[in-house]
PDB file of C-alpha atoms in Angstrom:
ATOM      1  CA  UNK A  12     107.458  89.767 116.455  1.00  0.00           C
ATOM      2  CA  UNK A  13     105.547  93.004 115.992  1.00  0.00           C
ATOM      3  CA  UNK A  14     107.590  96.185 115.843  1.00  0.00           C
ATOM      4  CA  UNK A  15     105.572  97.715 118.671  1.00  0.00           C
ATOM      5  CA  UNK A  16     103.520  95.620 121.060  1.00  0.00           C
ATOM      6  CA  UNK A  17     101.026  96.659 123.685  1.00  0.00           C
ATOM      7  CA  UNK A  18      98.716  94.771 125.992  1.00  0.00           C
ATOM      8  CA  UNK A  19      95.291  95.528 124.473  1.00  0.00           C
ATOM      9  CA  UNK A  20      93.568  95.377 127.866  1.00  0.00           C
ATOM     10  CA  UNK A  21      91.025  96.489 128.750  1.00  0.00           C
ATOM     11  CA  UNK A  22      92.211  97.752 132.079  1.00  0.00           C
ATOM     12  CA  UNK A  23      89.272  98.404 134.389  1.00  0.00           C
ATOM     13  CA  UNK A  24      90.222 100.528 137.394  1.00  0.00           C
ATOM     14  CA  UNK A  25      88.328 102.558 140.012  1.00  0.00           C
ATOM     15  CA  UNK A  26      88.690 106.307 140.269  1.00  0.00           C
ATOM     16  CA  UNK A  27      91.769 107.248 142.226  1.00  0.00           C
ATOM     17  CA  UNK A  28      93.701 104.121 141.311  1.00  0.00           C
ATOM     18  CA  UNK A  29      97.187 104.017 139.863  1.00  0.00           C
ATOM     19  CA  UNK A  30      97.567 102.132 136.594  1.00  0.00           C
ATOM     20  CA  UNK A  31     100.575 101.385 134.412  1.00  0.00           C
ATOM     21  CA  UNK A  32     100.948 100.315 130.801  1.00  0.00           C
ATOM     22  CA  UNK A  33     103.999  98.869 129.127  1.00  0.00           C
ATOM     23  CA  UNK A  34     104.955  98.844 125.488  1.00  0.00           C
ATOM     24  CA  UNK A  35     107.796  96.883 123.907  1.00  0.00           C
ATOM     25  CA  UNK A  36     109.566  97.724 120.657  1.00  0.00           C
ATOM     26  CA  UNK A  37     111.796  95.595 118.464  1.00  0.00           C
ATOM     27  CA  UNK A  38     114.082  98.129 116.760  1.00  0.00           C
ATOM     28  CA  UNK A  39     116.972  98.896 119.080  1.00  0.00           C
ATOM     29  CA  UNK A  40     117.887 101.902 116.908  1.00  0.00           C
ATOM     30  CA  UNK A  41     114.609 103.656 117.749  1.00  0.00           C
ATOM     31  CA  UNK A  42     115.212 107.245 118.646  1.00  0.00           C
ATOM     32  CA  UNK A  43     112.041 108.864 119.862  1.00  0.00           C
ATOM     33  CA  UNK A  44     109.025 107.698 121.749  1.00  0.00           C
ATOM     34  CA  UNK A  45     105.595 109.075 122.504  1.00  0.00           C
ATOM     35  CA  UNK A  46     102.353 108.249 124.215  1.00  0.00           C
ATOM     36  CA  UNK A  47      99.166 109.281 122.447  1.00  0.00           C
ATOM     37  CA  UNK A  48      95.632 109.171 123.724  1.00  0.00           C
ATOM     38  CA  UNK A  49      92.687 108.264 121.508  1.00  0.00           C
ATOM     39  CA  UNK A  50      89.107 108.710 122.612  1.00  0.00           C
ATOM     40  CA  UNK A  51      86.380 106.609 121.028  1.00  0.00           C
ATOM     41  CA  UNK A  52      85.864 107.600 117.377  1.00  0.00           C
ATOM     42  CA  UNK A  53      88.289 110.510 117.692  1.00  0.00           C
ATOM     43  CA  UNK A  54      91.737 111.271 116.361  1.00  0.00           C
ATOM     44  CA  UNK A  55      94.895 110.343 118.311  1.00  0.00           C
ATOM     45  CA  UNK A  56      96.263 113.219 120.367  1.00  0.00           C
ATOM     46  CA  UNK A  57      99.761 113.576 121.739  1.00  0.00           C
ATOM     47  CA  UNK A  58      99.813 112.918 125.472  1.00  0.00           C
ATOM     48  CA  UNK A  59     103.526 113.199 126.095  1.00  0.00           C
ATOM     49  CA  UNK A  60     106.935 112.522 124.682  1.00  0.00           C
ATOM     50  CA  UNK A  61     109.124 109.989 126.464  1.00  0.00           C
ATOM     51  CA  UNK A  62     112.655 111.045 127.322  1.00  0.00           C
ATOM     52  CA  UNK A  63     115.590 108.848 128.250  1.00  0.00           C
ATOM     53  CA  UNK A  64     115.689 110.152 131.802  1.00  0.00           C
ATOM     54  CA  UNK A  65     111.965 109.691 132.262  1.00  0.00           C
ATOM     55  CA  UNK A  66     109.514 112.547 132.495  1.00  0.00           C
ATOM     56  CA  UNK A  67     106.402 113.584 134.305  1.00  0.00           C
ATOM     57  CA  UNK A  68     103.425 115.703 133.362  1.00  0.00           C
ATOM     58  CA  UNK A  69     101.026 116.123 136.239  1.00  0.00           C
ATOM     59  CA  UNK A  70      99.549 112.718 137.055  1.00  0.00           C
ATOM     60  CA  UNK A  71     101.327 111.057 134.112  1.00  0.00           C
ATOM     61  CA  UNK A  72     104.829 109.613 134.214  1.00  0.00           C
ATOM     62  CA  UNK A  73     106.630 108.107 131.241  1.00  0.00           C
ATOM     63  CA  UNK A  74     109.731 105.930 131.427  1.00  0.00           C
ATOM     64  CA  UNK A  75     112.079 104.510 128.816  1.00  0.00           C
ATOM     65  CA  UNK A  76     114.182 101.400 129.278  1.00  0.00           C
ATOM     66  CA  UNK A  77     116.490 101.091 126.288  1.00  0.00           C
ATOM     67  CA  UNK A  78     118.242  97.977 127.561  1.00  0.00           C
ATOM     68  CA  UNK A  79     114.982  96.029 127.686  1.00  0.00           C
ATOM     69  CA  UNK A  80     113.396  97.985 124.829  1.00  0.00           C
ATOM     70  CA  UNK A  81     110.223  99.092 126.482  1.00  0.00           C
ATOM     71  CA  UNK A  82     108.467 102.262 127.491  1.00  0.00           C
ATOM     72  CA  UNK A  83     105.892 102.682 130.197  1.00  0.00           C
ATOM     73  CA  UNK A  84     103.120 105.068 131.157  1.00  0.00           C
ATOM     74  CA  UNK A  85     101.984 105.470 134.744  1.00  0.00           C
ATOM     75  CA  UNK A  86      98.736 107.268 135.567  1.00  0.00           C
ATOM     76  CA  UNK A  87      98.202 108.256 139.183  1.00  0.00           C
ATOM     77  CA  UNK A  88      94.896 109.209 140.795  1.00  0.00           C
ATOM     78  CA  UNK A  89      92.881 108.053 137.770  1.00  0.00           C
ATOM     79  CA  UNK A  90      89.950 110.191 136.690  1.00  0.00           C
ATOM     80  CA  UNK A  91      86.839 109.175 134.786  1.00  0.00           C
ATOM     81  CA  UNK A  92      88.095 111.399 131.985  1.00  0.00           C
ATOM     82  CA  UNK A  93      91.220 109.254 131.634  1.00  0.00           C
ATOM     83  CA  UNK A  94      89.105 106.524 130.031  1.00  0.00           C
ATOM     84  CA  UNK A  95      90.528 106.158 126.526  1.00  0.00           C
ATOM     85  CA  UNK A  96      92.864 104.072 124.416  1.00  0.00           C
ATOM     86  CA  UNK A  97      96.554 104.809 124.950  1.00  0.00           C
ATOM     87  CA  UNK A  98      98.824 104.380 121.947  1.00  0.00           C
ATOM     88  CA  UNK A  99     102.515 103.722 122.217  1.00  0.00           C
ATOM     89  CA  UNK A 100     104.429 105.375 119.377  1.00  0.00           C
ATOM     90  CA  UNK A 101     107.999 104.638 118.341  1.00  0.00           C
ATOM     91  CA  UNK A 102     110.033 106.574 115.806  1.00  0.00           C
ATOM     92  CA  UNK A 103     113.121 104.786 114.534  1.00  0.00           C
ATOM     93  CA  UNK A 104     115.771 106.813 112.796  1.00  0.00           C
ATOM     94  CA  UNK A 105     114.161 108.658 109.903  1.00  0.00           C
ATOM     95  CA  UNK A 106     110.554 109.240 108.985  1.00  0.00           C
ATOM     96  CA  UNK A 107     108.856 105.976 109.808  1.00  0.00           C
ATOM     97  CA  UNK A 108     106.666 106.234 112.875  1.00  0.00           C
ATOM     98  CA  UNK A 109     105.157 103.071 114.254  1.00  0.00           C
ATOM     99  CA  UNK A 110     101.958 103.112 116.259  1.00  0.00           C
ATOM    100  CA  UNK A 111     101.033 100.363 118.652  1.00  0.00           C
ATOM    101  CA  UNK A 112      97.502  98.991 118.507  1.00  0.00           C
ATOM    102  CA  UNK A 113      96.690 100.610 121.860  1.00  0.00           C
ATOM    103  CA  UNK A 114      95.708  99.739 125.413  1.00  0.00           C
ATOM    104  CA  UNK A 115      92.147 100.424 126.468  1.00  0.00           C
ATOM    105  CA  UNK A 116      91.548 101.954 129.873  1.00  0.00           C
ATOM    106  CA  UNK A 117      88.197 102.232 131.633  1.00  0.00           C
ATOM    107  CA  UNK A 118      88.042 104.233 134.833  1.00  0.00           C
ATOM    108  CA  UNK A 119      84.917 103.600 136.872  1.00  0.00           C
ATOM    109  CA  UNK A 120      83.262 105.651 139.590  1.00  0.00           C
TER     110      UNK A 120
ATOM    111  CA  UNK B  26      94.543 127.805 114.968  1.00  0.00           C
ATOM    112  CA  UNK B  27      93.255 125.152 112.511  1.00  0.00           C
ATOM    113  CA  UNK B  28      96.142 122.612 112.524  1.00  0.00           C
ATOM    114  CA  UNK B  29      95.251 119.660 110.279  1.00  0.00           C
ATOM    115  CA  UNK B  30      91.878 119.895 108.540  1.00  0.00           C
ATOM    116  CA  UNK B  31      90.180 116.972 106.819  1.00  0.00           C
ATOM    117  CA  UNK B  32      87.123 117.014 104.603  1.00  0.00           C
ATOM    118  CA  UNK B  33      84.597 115.497 104.369  1.00  0.00           C
ATOM    119  CA  UNK B  34      83.986 114.187 107.881  1.00  0.00           C
ATOM    120  CA  UNK B  35      81.589 111.471 106.695  1.00  0.00           C
ATOM    121  CA  UNK B  36      80.926 109.900 103.317  1.00  0.00           C
ATOM    122  CA  UNK B  37      79.060 106.909 101.940  1.00  0.00           C
ATOM    123  CA  UNK B  38      80.183 105.568  98.579  1.00  0.00           C
ATOM    124  CA  UNK B  39      78.896 102.863  96.309  1.00  0.00           C
ATOM    125  CA  UNK B  40      81.219 100.094  95.173  1.00  0.00           C
ATOM    126  CA  UNK B  41      83.249 101.241  92.187  1.00  0.00           C
ATOM    127  CA  UNK B  42      82.833 104.965  92.823  1.00  0.00           C
ATOM    128  CA  UNK B  43      85.793 107.284  93.217  1.00  0.00           C
ATOM    129  CA  UNK B  44      86.463 110.102  95.628  1.00  0.00           C
ATOM    130  CA  UNK B  45      89.165 112.302  97.052  1.00  0.00           C
ATOM    131  CA  UNK B  46      89.719 112.840 100.747  1.00  0.00           C
ATOM    132  CA  UNK B  47      91.114 116.292 101.381  1.00  0.00           C
ATOM    133  CA  UNK B  48      93.768 117.178 103.933  1.00  0.00           C
ATOM    134  CA  UNK B  49      95.370 120.535 104.557  1.00  0.00           C
ATOM    135  CA  UNK B  50      97.648 121.810 107.303  1.00  0.00           C
ATOM    136  CA  UNK B  51      98.617 125.355 108.233  1.00  0.00           C
ATOM    137  CA  UNK B  52     101.626 124.568 110.441  1.00  0.00           C
ATOM    138  CA  UNK B  53     104.180 124.632 107.610  1.00  0.00           C
ATOM    139  CA  UNK B  54     104.981 120.991 108.282  1.00  0.00           C
ATOM    140  CA  UNK B  55     107.131 119.170 105.754  1.00  0.00           C
ATOM    141  CA  UNK B  56     105.915 115.658 106.459  1.00  0.00           C
ATOM    142  CA  UNK B  57     102.370 114.498 105.890  1.00  0.00           C
ATOM    143  CA  UNK B  58     100.773 111.081 106.300  1.00  0.00           C
ATOM    144  CA  UNK B  59      97.605 109.168 105.572  1.00  0.00           C
ATOM    145  CA  UNK B  60      96.453 106.385 107.883  1.00  0.00           C
ATOM    146  CA  UNK B  61      93.443 104.143 108.009  1.00  0.00           C
ATOM    147  CA  UNK B  62      92.013 102.690 111.180  1.00  0.00           C
ATOM    148  CA  UNK B  63      89.574  99.810 111.082  1.00  0.00           C
ATOM    149  CA  UNK B  64      87.232  99.248 114.058  1.00  0.00           C
ATOM    150  CA  UNK B  65      89.128  98.083 117.130  1.00  0.00           C
ATOM    151  CA  UNK B  66      92.426  98.091 115.276  1.00  0.00           C
ATOM    152  CA  UNK B  67      95.558 100.206 115.166  1.00  0.00           C
ATOM    153  CA  UNK B  68      96.626 102.764 112.604  1.00  0.00           C
ATOM    154  CA  UNK B  69      97.983 101.573 109.291  1.00  0.00           C
ATOM    155  CA  UNK B  70     100.078 103.900 107.130  1.00  0.00           C
ATOM    156  CA  UNK B  71      98.771 104.238 103.573  1.00  0.00           C
ATOM    157  CA  UNK B  72     101.048 106.871 102.045  1.00  0.00           C
ATOM    158  CA  UNK B  73     103.353 109.578 103.271  1.00  0.00           C
ATOM    159  CA  UNK B  74     105.124 112.624 101.885  1.00  0.00           C
ATOM    160  CA  UNK B  75     108.344 114.282 102.996  1.00  0.00           C
ATOM    161  CA  UNK B  76     107.720 117.464 101.033  1.00  0.00           C
ATOM    162  CA  UNK B  77     105.986 118.966  98.024  1.00  0.00           C
ATOM    163  CA  UNK B  78     106.375 116.716  94.996  1.00  0.00           C
ATOM    164  CA  UNK B  79     107.611 113.714  97.010  1.00  0.00           C
ATOM    165  CA  UNK B  80     105.393 110.836  98.045  1.00  0.00           C
ATOM    166  CA  UNK B  81     105.937 107.202  98.930  1.00  0.00           C
ATOM    167  CA  UNK B  82     104.002 104.088  99.852  1.00  0.00           C
ATOM    168  CA  UNK B  83     103.316 103.006 103.366  1.00  0.00           C
ATOM    169  CA  UNK B  84     102.114  99.678 104.668  1.00  0.00           C
ATOM    170  CA  UNK B  85      98.754  99.446 102.819  1.00  0.00           C
ATOM    171  CA  UNK B  86      98.866 101.560  99.613  1.00  0.00           C
ATOM    172  CA  UNK B  87      96.833  99.331  97.286  1.00  0.00           C
ATOM    173  CA  UNK B  88      93.663 100.998  96.022  1.00  0.00           C
ATOM    174  CA  UNK B  89      94.855 104.520  96.881  1.00  0.00           C
ATOM    175  CA  UNK B  90      96.809 107.322  95.278  1.00  0.00           C
ATOM    176  CA  UNK B  91      98.189 110.589  96.598  1.00  0.00           C
ATOM    177  CA  UNK B  92      99.737 113.791  95.355  1.00  0.00           C
ATOM    178  CA  UNK B  93     101.566 116.635  97.073  1.00  0.00           C
ATOM    179  CA  UNK B  94     101.673 119.726  94.903  1.00  0.00           C
ATOM    180  CA  UNK B  95     101.962 122.147  97.828  1.00  0.00           C
ATOM    181  CA  UNK B  96     103.325 122.002 101.368  1.00  0.00           C
ATOM    182  CA  UNK B  97      99.838 122.512 102.774  1.00  0.00           C
ATOM    183  CA  UNK B  98      97.770 119.940 100.894  1.00  0.00           C
ATOM    184  CA  UNK B  99      97.935 116.158 100.715  1.00  0.00           C
ATOM    185  CA  UNK B 100      94.803 114.652  99.116  1.00  0.00           C
ATOM    186  CA  UNK B 101      94.108 110.912  99.115  1.00  0.00           C
ATOM    187  CA  UNK B 102      92.352 109.433  96.093  1.00  0.00           C
ATOM    188  CA  UNK B 103      90.259 106.246  96.023  1.00  0.00           C
ATOM    189  CA  UNK B 104      89.784 105.207  92.422  1.00  0.00           C
ATOM    190  CA  UNK B 105      87.480 102.171  92.585  1.00  0.00           C
ATOM    191  CA  UNK B 106      85.928 101.968  96.015  1.00  0.00           C
ATOM    192  CA  UNK B 107      85.658  98.495  97.542  1.00  0.00           C
ATOM    193  CA  UNK B 108      83.936  97.383 100.772  1.00  0.00           C
ATOM    194  CA  UNK B 109      87.363  96.586 102.261  1.00  0.00           C
ATOM    195  CA  UNK B 110      88.108 100.309 102.187  1.00  0.00           C
ATOM    196  CA  UNK B 111      85.387 101.052 104.713  1.00  0.00           C
ATOM    197  CA  UNK B 112      87.364 102.647 107.512  1.00  0.00           C
ATOM    198  CA  UNK B 113      88.247 105.846 109.319  1.00  0.00           C
ATOM    199  CA  UNK B 114      90.951 107.798 107.538  1.00  0.00           C
ATOM    200  CA  UNK B 115      93.296 110.090 109.418  1.00  0.00           C
ATOM    201  CA  UNK B 116      95.657 112.619 107.937  1.00  0.00           C
ATOM    202  CA  UNK B 117      98.631 113.740 110.027  1.00  0.00           C
ATOM    203  CA  UNK B 118     101.591 116.054 109.711  1.00  0.00           C
ATOM    204  CA  UNK B 119     104.890 116.656 111.435  1.00  0.00           C
ATOM    205  CA  UNK B 120     107.598 119.275 111.095  1.00  0.00           C
ATOM    206  CA  UNK B 121     110.093 116.626 110.031  1.00  0.00           C
ATOM    207  CA  UNK B 122     110.642 112.912 110.360  1.00  0.00           C
ATOM    208  CA  UNK B 123     113.510 113.289 112.761  1.00  0.00           C
ATOM    209  CA  UNK B 124     113.589 112.524 116.433  1.00  0.00           C
ATOM    210  CA  UNK B 125     111.094 114.049 118.822  1.00  0.00           C
ATOM    211  CA  UNK B 126     108.839 115.510 116.180  1.00  0.00           C
ATOM    212  CA  UNK B 127     105.367 114.196 117.005  1.00  0.00           C
ATOM    213  CA  UNK B 128     102.626 113.881 114.453  1.00  0.00           C
ATOM    214  CA  UNK B 129      99.494 116.019 114.643  1.00  0.00           C
ATOM    215  CA  UNK B 130      96.254 114.518 113.416  1.00  0.00           C
ATOM    216  CA  UNK B 131      93.137 115.759 111.721  1.00  0.00           C
ATOM    217  CA  UNK B 132      89.816 114.641 113.153  1.00  0.00           C
ATOM    218  CA  UNK B 133      89.286 111.988 110.509  1.00  0.00           C
ATOM    219  CA  UNK B 134      87.026 111.044 107.613  1.00  0.00           C
ATOM    220  CA  UNK B 135      84.585 108.203 108.243  1.00  0.00           C
ATOM    221  CA  UNK B 136      84.064 106.359 104.973  1.00  0.00           C
ATOM    222  CA  UNK B 137      81.573 103.591 104.266  1.00  0.00           C
ATOM    223  CA  UNK B 138      81.533 101.657 101.015  1.00  0.00           C
ATOM    224  CA  UNK B 139      78.244  99.911 100.296  1.00  0.00           C
TER     225      UNK B 139
END
């Protein structure tokens, strides 16, 4: 089993749609979690951290389920500019950060 | 507000040539990392450093070397370039390796080995 697994997609959604991605992780001792966004041929950029109580940043909501070992990202009212690859990132205790392979999202007009 | 700076942005090498990919950060981060990303694939950790003078291997270190003489700089060395090393290389840094310290990335070096 991979340490961090994501559905590669692609997810094709119309503008204005709500879309959700899940990511599972294998190390139950993992301490911190992030979602990154990566545009084509660009560097990954931090989208948001994921907190135990769940957190929201505008149209983006992140959730953590420690019991089932997954995190999720919900995007409401999708925009064309949301088209990108979304990387799930898990940081177990210590320095080692594990990046998922990413979920591709295409938002169409 | 430079953040993480990588040079060069593009490079073409011949098989067997050597080169150094430069990475510098101005955020006073202790931790620095080198990743490679092949087309359509995820990031793979090559080497990392937890501070000046301390480096260690990641998932795919073969064919690469690193050094960390200062907090700011973390160069990656390819000694004998091979076609399998054609990839995009990202350098990243974080304040520490502890919880809730995200990594910040440079904009990458696109390397082709022909």
